[in-house]
mmCIF file of C-alpha atoms in Angstrom:
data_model
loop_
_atom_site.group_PDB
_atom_site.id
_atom_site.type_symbol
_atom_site.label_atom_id
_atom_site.label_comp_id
_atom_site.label_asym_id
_atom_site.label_seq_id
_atom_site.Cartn_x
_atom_site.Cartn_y
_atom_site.Cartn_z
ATOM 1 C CA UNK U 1 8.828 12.054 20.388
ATOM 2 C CA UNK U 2 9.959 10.952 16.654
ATOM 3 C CA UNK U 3 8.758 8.447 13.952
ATOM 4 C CA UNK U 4 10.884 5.453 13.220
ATOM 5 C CA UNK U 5 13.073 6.360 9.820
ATOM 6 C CA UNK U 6 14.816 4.295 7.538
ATOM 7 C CA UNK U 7 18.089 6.177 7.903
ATOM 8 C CA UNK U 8 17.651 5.126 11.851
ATOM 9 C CA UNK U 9 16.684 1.279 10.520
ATOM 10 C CA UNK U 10 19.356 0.519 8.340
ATOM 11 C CA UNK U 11 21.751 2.299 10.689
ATOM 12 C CA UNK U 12 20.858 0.077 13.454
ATOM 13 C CA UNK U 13 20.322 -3.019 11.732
ATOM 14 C CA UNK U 14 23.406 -2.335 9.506
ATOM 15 C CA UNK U 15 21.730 -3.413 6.366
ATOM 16 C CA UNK U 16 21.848 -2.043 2.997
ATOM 17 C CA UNK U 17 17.711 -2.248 2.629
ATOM 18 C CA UNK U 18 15.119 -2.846 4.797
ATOM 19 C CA UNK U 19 14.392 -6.067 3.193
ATOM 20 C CA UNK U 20 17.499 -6.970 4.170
ATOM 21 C CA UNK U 21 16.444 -6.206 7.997
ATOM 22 C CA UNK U 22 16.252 -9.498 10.137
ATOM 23 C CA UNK U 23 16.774 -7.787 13.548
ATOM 24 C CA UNK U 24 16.143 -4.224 14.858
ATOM 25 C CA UNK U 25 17.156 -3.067 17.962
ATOM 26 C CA UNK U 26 15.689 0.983 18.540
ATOM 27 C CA UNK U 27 15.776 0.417 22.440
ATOM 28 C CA UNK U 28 15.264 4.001 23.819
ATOM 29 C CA UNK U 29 14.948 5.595 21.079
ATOM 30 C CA UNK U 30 11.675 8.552 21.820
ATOM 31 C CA UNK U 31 10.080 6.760 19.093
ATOM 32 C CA UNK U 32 6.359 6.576 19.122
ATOM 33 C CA UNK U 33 5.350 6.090 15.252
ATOM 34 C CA UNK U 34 6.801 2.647 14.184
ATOM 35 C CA UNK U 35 4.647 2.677 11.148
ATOM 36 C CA UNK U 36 7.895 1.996 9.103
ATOM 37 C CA UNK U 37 8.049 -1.407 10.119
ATOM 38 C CA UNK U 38 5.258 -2.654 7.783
ATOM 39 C CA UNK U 39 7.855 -2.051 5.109
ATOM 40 C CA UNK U 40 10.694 -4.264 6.716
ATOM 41 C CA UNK U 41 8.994 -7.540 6.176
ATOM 42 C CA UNK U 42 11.306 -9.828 6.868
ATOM 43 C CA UNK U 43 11.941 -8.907 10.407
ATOM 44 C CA UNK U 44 12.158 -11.303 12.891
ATOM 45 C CA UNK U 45 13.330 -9.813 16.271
ATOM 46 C CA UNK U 46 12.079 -6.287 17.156
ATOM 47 C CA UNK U 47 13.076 -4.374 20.207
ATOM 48 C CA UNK U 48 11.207 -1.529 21.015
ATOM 49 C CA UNK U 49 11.563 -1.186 24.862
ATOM 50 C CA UNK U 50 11.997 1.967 26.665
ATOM 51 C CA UNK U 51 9.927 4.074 23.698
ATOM 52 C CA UNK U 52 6.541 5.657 23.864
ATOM 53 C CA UNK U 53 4.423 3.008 21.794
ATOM 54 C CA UNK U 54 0.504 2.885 22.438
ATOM 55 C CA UNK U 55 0.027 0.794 19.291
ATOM 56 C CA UNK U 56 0.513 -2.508 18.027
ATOM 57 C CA UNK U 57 -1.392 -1.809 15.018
ATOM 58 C CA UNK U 58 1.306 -1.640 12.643
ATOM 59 C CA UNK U 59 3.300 -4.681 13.419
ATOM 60 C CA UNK U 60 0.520 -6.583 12.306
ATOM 61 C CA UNK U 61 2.316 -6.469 8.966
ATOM 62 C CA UNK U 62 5.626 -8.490 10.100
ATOM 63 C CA UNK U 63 4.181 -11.894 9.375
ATOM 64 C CA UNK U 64 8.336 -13.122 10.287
ATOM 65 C CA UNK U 65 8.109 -11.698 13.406
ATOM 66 C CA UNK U 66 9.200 -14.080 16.236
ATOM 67 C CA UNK U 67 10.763 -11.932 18.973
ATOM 68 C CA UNK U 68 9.073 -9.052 19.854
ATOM 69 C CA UNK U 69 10.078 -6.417 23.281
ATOM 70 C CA UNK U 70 7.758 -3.990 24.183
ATOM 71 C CA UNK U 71 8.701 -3.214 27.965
ATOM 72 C CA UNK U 72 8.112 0.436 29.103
ATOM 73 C CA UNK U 73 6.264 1.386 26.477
ATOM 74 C CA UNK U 74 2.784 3.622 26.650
ATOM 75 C CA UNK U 75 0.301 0.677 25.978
ATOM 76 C CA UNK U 76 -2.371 0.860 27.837
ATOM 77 C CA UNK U 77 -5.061 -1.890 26.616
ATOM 78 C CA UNK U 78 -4.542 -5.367 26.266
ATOM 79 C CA UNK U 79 -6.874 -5.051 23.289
ATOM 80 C CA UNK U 80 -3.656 -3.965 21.085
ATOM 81 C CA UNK U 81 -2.597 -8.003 21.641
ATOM 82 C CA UNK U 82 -5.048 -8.689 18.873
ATOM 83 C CA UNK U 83 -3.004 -6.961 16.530
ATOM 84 C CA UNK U 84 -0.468 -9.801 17.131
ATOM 85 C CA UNK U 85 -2.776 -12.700 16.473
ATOM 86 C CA UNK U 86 -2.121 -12.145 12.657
ATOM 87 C CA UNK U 87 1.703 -13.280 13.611
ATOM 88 C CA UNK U 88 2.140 -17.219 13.329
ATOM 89 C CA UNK U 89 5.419 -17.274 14.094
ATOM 90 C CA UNK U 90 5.622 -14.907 17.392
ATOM 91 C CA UNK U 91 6.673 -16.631 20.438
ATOM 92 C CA UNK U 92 8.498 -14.607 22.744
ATOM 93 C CA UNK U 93 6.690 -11.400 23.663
ATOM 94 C CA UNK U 94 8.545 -8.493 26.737
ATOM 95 C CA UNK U 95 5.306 -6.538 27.601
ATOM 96 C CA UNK U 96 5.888 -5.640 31.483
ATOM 97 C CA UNK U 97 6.019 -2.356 32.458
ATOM 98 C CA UNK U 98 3.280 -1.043 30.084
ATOM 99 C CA UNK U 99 -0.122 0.242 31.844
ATOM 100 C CA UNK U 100 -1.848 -2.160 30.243
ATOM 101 C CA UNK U 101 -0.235 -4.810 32.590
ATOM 102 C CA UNK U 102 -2.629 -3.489 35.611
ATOM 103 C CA UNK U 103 -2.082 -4.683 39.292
ATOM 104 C CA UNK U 104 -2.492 -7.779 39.120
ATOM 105 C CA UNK U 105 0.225 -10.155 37.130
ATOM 106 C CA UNK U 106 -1.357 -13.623 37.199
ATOM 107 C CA UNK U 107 -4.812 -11.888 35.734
ATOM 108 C CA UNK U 108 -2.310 -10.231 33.377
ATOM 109 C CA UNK U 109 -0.571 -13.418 31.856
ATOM 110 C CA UNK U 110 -3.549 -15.290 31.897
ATOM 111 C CA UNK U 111 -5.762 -13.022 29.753
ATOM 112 C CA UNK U 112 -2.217 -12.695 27.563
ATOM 113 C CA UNK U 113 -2.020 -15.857 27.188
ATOM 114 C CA UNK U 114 -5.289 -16.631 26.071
ATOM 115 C CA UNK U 115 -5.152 -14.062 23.343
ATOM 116 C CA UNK U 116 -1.899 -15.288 22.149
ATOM 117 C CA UNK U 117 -1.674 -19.035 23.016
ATOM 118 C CA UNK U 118 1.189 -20.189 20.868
ATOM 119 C CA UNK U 119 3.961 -17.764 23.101
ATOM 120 C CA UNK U 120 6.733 -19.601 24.553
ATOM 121 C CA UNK U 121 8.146 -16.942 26.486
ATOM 122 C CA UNK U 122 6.009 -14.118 28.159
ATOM 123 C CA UNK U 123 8.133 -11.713 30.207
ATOM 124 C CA UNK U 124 11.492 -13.690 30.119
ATOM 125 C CA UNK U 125 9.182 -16.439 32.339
ATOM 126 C CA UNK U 126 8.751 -19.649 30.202
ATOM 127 C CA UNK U 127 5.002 -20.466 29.277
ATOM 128 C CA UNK U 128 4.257 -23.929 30.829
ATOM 129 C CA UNK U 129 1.524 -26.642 29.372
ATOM 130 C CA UNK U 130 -0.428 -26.293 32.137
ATOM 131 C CA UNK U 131 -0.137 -22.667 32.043
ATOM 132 C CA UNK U 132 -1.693 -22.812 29.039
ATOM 133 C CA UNK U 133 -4.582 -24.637 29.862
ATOM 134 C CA UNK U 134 -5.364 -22.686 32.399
ATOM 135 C CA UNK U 135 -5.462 -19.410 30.586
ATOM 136 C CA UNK U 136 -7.802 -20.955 28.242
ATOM 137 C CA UNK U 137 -10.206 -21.612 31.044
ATOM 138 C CA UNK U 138 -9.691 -18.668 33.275
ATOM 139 C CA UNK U 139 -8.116 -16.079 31.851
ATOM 140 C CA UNK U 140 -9.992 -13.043 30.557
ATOM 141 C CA UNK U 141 -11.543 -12.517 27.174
ATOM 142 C CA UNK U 142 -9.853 -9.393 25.261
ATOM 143 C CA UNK U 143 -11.581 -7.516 23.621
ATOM 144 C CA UNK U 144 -10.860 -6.500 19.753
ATOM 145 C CA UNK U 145 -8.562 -3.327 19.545
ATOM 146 C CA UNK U 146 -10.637 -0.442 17.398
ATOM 147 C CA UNK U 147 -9.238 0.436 14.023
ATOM 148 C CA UNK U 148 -7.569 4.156 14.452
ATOM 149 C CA UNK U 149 -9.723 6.928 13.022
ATOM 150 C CA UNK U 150 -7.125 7.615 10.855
ATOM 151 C CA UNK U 151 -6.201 4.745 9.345
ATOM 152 C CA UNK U 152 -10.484 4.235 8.588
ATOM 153 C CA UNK U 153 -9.694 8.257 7.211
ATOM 154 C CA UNK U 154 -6.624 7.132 5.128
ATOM 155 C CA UNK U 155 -7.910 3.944 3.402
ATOM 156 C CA UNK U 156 -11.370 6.244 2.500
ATOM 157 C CA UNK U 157 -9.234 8.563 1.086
ATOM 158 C CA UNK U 158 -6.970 5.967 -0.734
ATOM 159 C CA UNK U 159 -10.874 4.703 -2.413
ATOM 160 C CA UNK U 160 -11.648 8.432 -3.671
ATOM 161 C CA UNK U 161 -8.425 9.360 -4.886
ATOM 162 C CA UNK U 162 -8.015 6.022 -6.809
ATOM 163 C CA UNK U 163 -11.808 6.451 -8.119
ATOM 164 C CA UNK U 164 -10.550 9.950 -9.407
ATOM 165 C CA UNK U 165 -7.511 8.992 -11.460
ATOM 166 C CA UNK U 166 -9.818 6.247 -13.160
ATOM 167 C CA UNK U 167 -13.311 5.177 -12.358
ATOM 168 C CA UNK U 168 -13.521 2.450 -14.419
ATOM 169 C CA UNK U 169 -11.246 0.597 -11.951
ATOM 170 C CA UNK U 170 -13.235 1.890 -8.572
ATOM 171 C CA UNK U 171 -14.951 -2.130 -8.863
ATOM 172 C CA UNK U 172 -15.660 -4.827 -6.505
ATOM 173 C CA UNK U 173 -11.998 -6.153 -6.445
ATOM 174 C CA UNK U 174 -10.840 -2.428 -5.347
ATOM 175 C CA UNK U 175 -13.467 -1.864 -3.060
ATOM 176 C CA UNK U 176 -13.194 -5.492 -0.825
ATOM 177 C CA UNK U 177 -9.494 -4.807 -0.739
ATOM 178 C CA UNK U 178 -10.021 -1.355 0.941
ATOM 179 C CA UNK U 179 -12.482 -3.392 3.396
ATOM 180 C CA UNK U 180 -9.853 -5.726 4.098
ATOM 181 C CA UNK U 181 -7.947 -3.284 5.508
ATOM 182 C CA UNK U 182 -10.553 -1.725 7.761
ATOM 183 C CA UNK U 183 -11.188 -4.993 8.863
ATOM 184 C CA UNK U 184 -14.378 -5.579 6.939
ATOM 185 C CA UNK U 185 -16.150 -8.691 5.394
ATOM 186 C CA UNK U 186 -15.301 -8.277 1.912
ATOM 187 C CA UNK U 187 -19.126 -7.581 0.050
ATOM 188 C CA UNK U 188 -20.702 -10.098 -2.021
ATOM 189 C CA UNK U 189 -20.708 -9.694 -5.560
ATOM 190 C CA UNK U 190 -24.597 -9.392 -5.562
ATOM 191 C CA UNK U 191 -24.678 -6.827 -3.054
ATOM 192 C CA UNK U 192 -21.966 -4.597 -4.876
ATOM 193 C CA UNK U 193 -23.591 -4.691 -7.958
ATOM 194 C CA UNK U 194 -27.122 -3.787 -5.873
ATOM 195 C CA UNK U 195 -25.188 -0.792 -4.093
ATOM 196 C CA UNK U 196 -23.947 0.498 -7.477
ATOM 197 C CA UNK U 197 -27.322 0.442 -9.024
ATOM 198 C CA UNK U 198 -28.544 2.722 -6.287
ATOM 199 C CA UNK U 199 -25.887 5.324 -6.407
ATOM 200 C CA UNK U 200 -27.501 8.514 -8.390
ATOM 201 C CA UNK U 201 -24.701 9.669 -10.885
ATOM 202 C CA UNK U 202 -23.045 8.809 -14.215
ATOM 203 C CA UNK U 203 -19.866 6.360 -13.596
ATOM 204 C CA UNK U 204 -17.946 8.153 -16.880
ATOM 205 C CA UNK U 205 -18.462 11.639 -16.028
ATOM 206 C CA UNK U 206 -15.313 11.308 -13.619
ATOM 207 C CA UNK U 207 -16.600 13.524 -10.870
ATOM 208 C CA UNK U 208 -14.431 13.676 -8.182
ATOM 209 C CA UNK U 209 -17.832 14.663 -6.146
ATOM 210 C CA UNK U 210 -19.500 11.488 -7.493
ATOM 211 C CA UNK U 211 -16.882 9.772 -6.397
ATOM 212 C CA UNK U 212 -16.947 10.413 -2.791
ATOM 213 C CA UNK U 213 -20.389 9.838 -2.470
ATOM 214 C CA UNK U 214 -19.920 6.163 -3.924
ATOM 215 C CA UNK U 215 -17.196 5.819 -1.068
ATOM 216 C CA UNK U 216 -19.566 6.887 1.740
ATOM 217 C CA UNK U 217 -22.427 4.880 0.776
ATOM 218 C CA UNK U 218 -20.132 1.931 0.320
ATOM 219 C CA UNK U 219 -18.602 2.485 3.661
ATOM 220 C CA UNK U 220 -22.410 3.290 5.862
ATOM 221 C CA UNK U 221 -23.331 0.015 5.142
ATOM 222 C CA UNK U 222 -21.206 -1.012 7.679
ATOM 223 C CA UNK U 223 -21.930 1.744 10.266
ATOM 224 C CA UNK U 224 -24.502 0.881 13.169
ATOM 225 C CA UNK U 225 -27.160 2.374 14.622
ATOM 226 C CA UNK U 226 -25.409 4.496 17.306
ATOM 227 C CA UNK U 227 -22.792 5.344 14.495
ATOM 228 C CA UNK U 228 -25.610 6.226 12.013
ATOM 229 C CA UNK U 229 -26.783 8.842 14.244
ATOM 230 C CA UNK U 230 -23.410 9.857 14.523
ATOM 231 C CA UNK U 231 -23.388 10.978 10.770
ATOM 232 C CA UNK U 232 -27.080 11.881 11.091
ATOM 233 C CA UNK U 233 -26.370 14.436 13.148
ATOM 234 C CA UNK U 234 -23.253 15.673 11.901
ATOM 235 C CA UNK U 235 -24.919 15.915 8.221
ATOM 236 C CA UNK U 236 -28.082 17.653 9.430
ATOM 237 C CA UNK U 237 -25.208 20.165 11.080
ATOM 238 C CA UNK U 238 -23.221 20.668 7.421
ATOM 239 C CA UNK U 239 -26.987 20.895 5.940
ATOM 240 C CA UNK U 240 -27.862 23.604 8.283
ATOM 241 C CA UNK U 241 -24.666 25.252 7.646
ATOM 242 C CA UNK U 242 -25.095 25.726 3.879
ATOM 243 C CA UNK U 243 -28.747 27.084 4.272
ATOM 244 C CA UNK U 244 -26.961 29.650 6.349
#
């Protein structure tokens, strides 16, 4: 397996830059990172077919994204569709031949098509009015795909490093872009500055420690109660590691 590359892009696409990148074709390629293509964004037909992909996550960035083949990959929940939703102009999606497919292809194209309503083309089969209609009223409600662990571990790590380097600019504009990105409300100006006032250390002392405590209390606000006792647990661990 092997992560997209810009030598491999620009190879393919034969363009000088990747903003210069209307069309990719990496059709059997091993690749199972594509996290490249949130750079190239101005692409507008992507094949992917015959790789190893289990994520849509990352295309969610190709706002010019019309075209998009995906058969044979390793996707194996339709939840991954709703990572395409953020795409106005996608109409033709390839899916077949991923496991998330199932048994059952009318079930299948129904529940796709109900996530992603504005296709034109699902499977090299056209997408009919009534088709359409139908999904709406039958087809199955997706769920929302989960943000990946480590893209939630990347963006907190993104807050503390930026607090670091300068505090001063670790504010509310910072932190609702960061929550933006983990798919978060962005916080109310009221509640920030409430949040702030509770956190127990001096803003100018540049602590990296201080810091990363702002970024976890920030970021538990948002956790729920099975969660909570997630870190409950795991804290009263660390605790009783230190006594030891």
């Amino acid at each position: 397996m092997k992560k997209l590359s810009r030598h491999l892009v620009l190879a393919r696409a034969r363009a000088p830059t990747l903003s210069a990148v209307r069309r990719l074709n990496v059709w059997g390629s091993d690749l199972n990172d594509v996290s490249l293509v949130k750079e190239i964004q101005n692409l507008e037909v992507l094949t992917l077919s015959r790789n190893s992909i289990s994520s849509l996550h990352d295309l969610s960035s190709c706002k010019h994204l019309s075209e998009l083949y995906l058969r044979s990959n390793c996707i194996t929940s339709l939840s991954e569709l709703h990572f395409l939703e953020a795409l106005p102009r996608l109409c033709v999606l390839w899916l077949a031949g991923n496991p998330c497919c199932g048994s059952d292809p009318v079930a299948y194209r129904l529940s796709v098509l109900r996530c992603l309503p504005n296709l034109q083309l699902l499977d090299n089969q056209s997408v009919t009015e009534e088709e359409r209609l139908l999904a709406q009223q039958e087809g199955k409600v997706i769920p929302p795909a989960s943000i990946r662990a480590s893209d939630a571990c990347e963006s907190v790590v993104e807050v503390i490093e930026a607090a670091v380097e300068d505090p001063v600019r670790f504010n509310l504009a910072e932190t609702n872009m960061i929550r933006k990105e983990l798919g978060l409300k962005p916080l109310p100006e009221e509640k920030f500055a409430c949040s702030n006032s509770a956190l127990l250390f001096d803003r100018t002392c540049g602590s990296k420690k201080s810091c990363v405590l702002e970024a976890v209390l920030l970021l538990l606000q948002e956790l729920k109660q099975e969660e909570l006792h997630i870190v409950l647990r795991t804290t009263e661990q660390q605790l009783s590691l230190l006594r030891s």
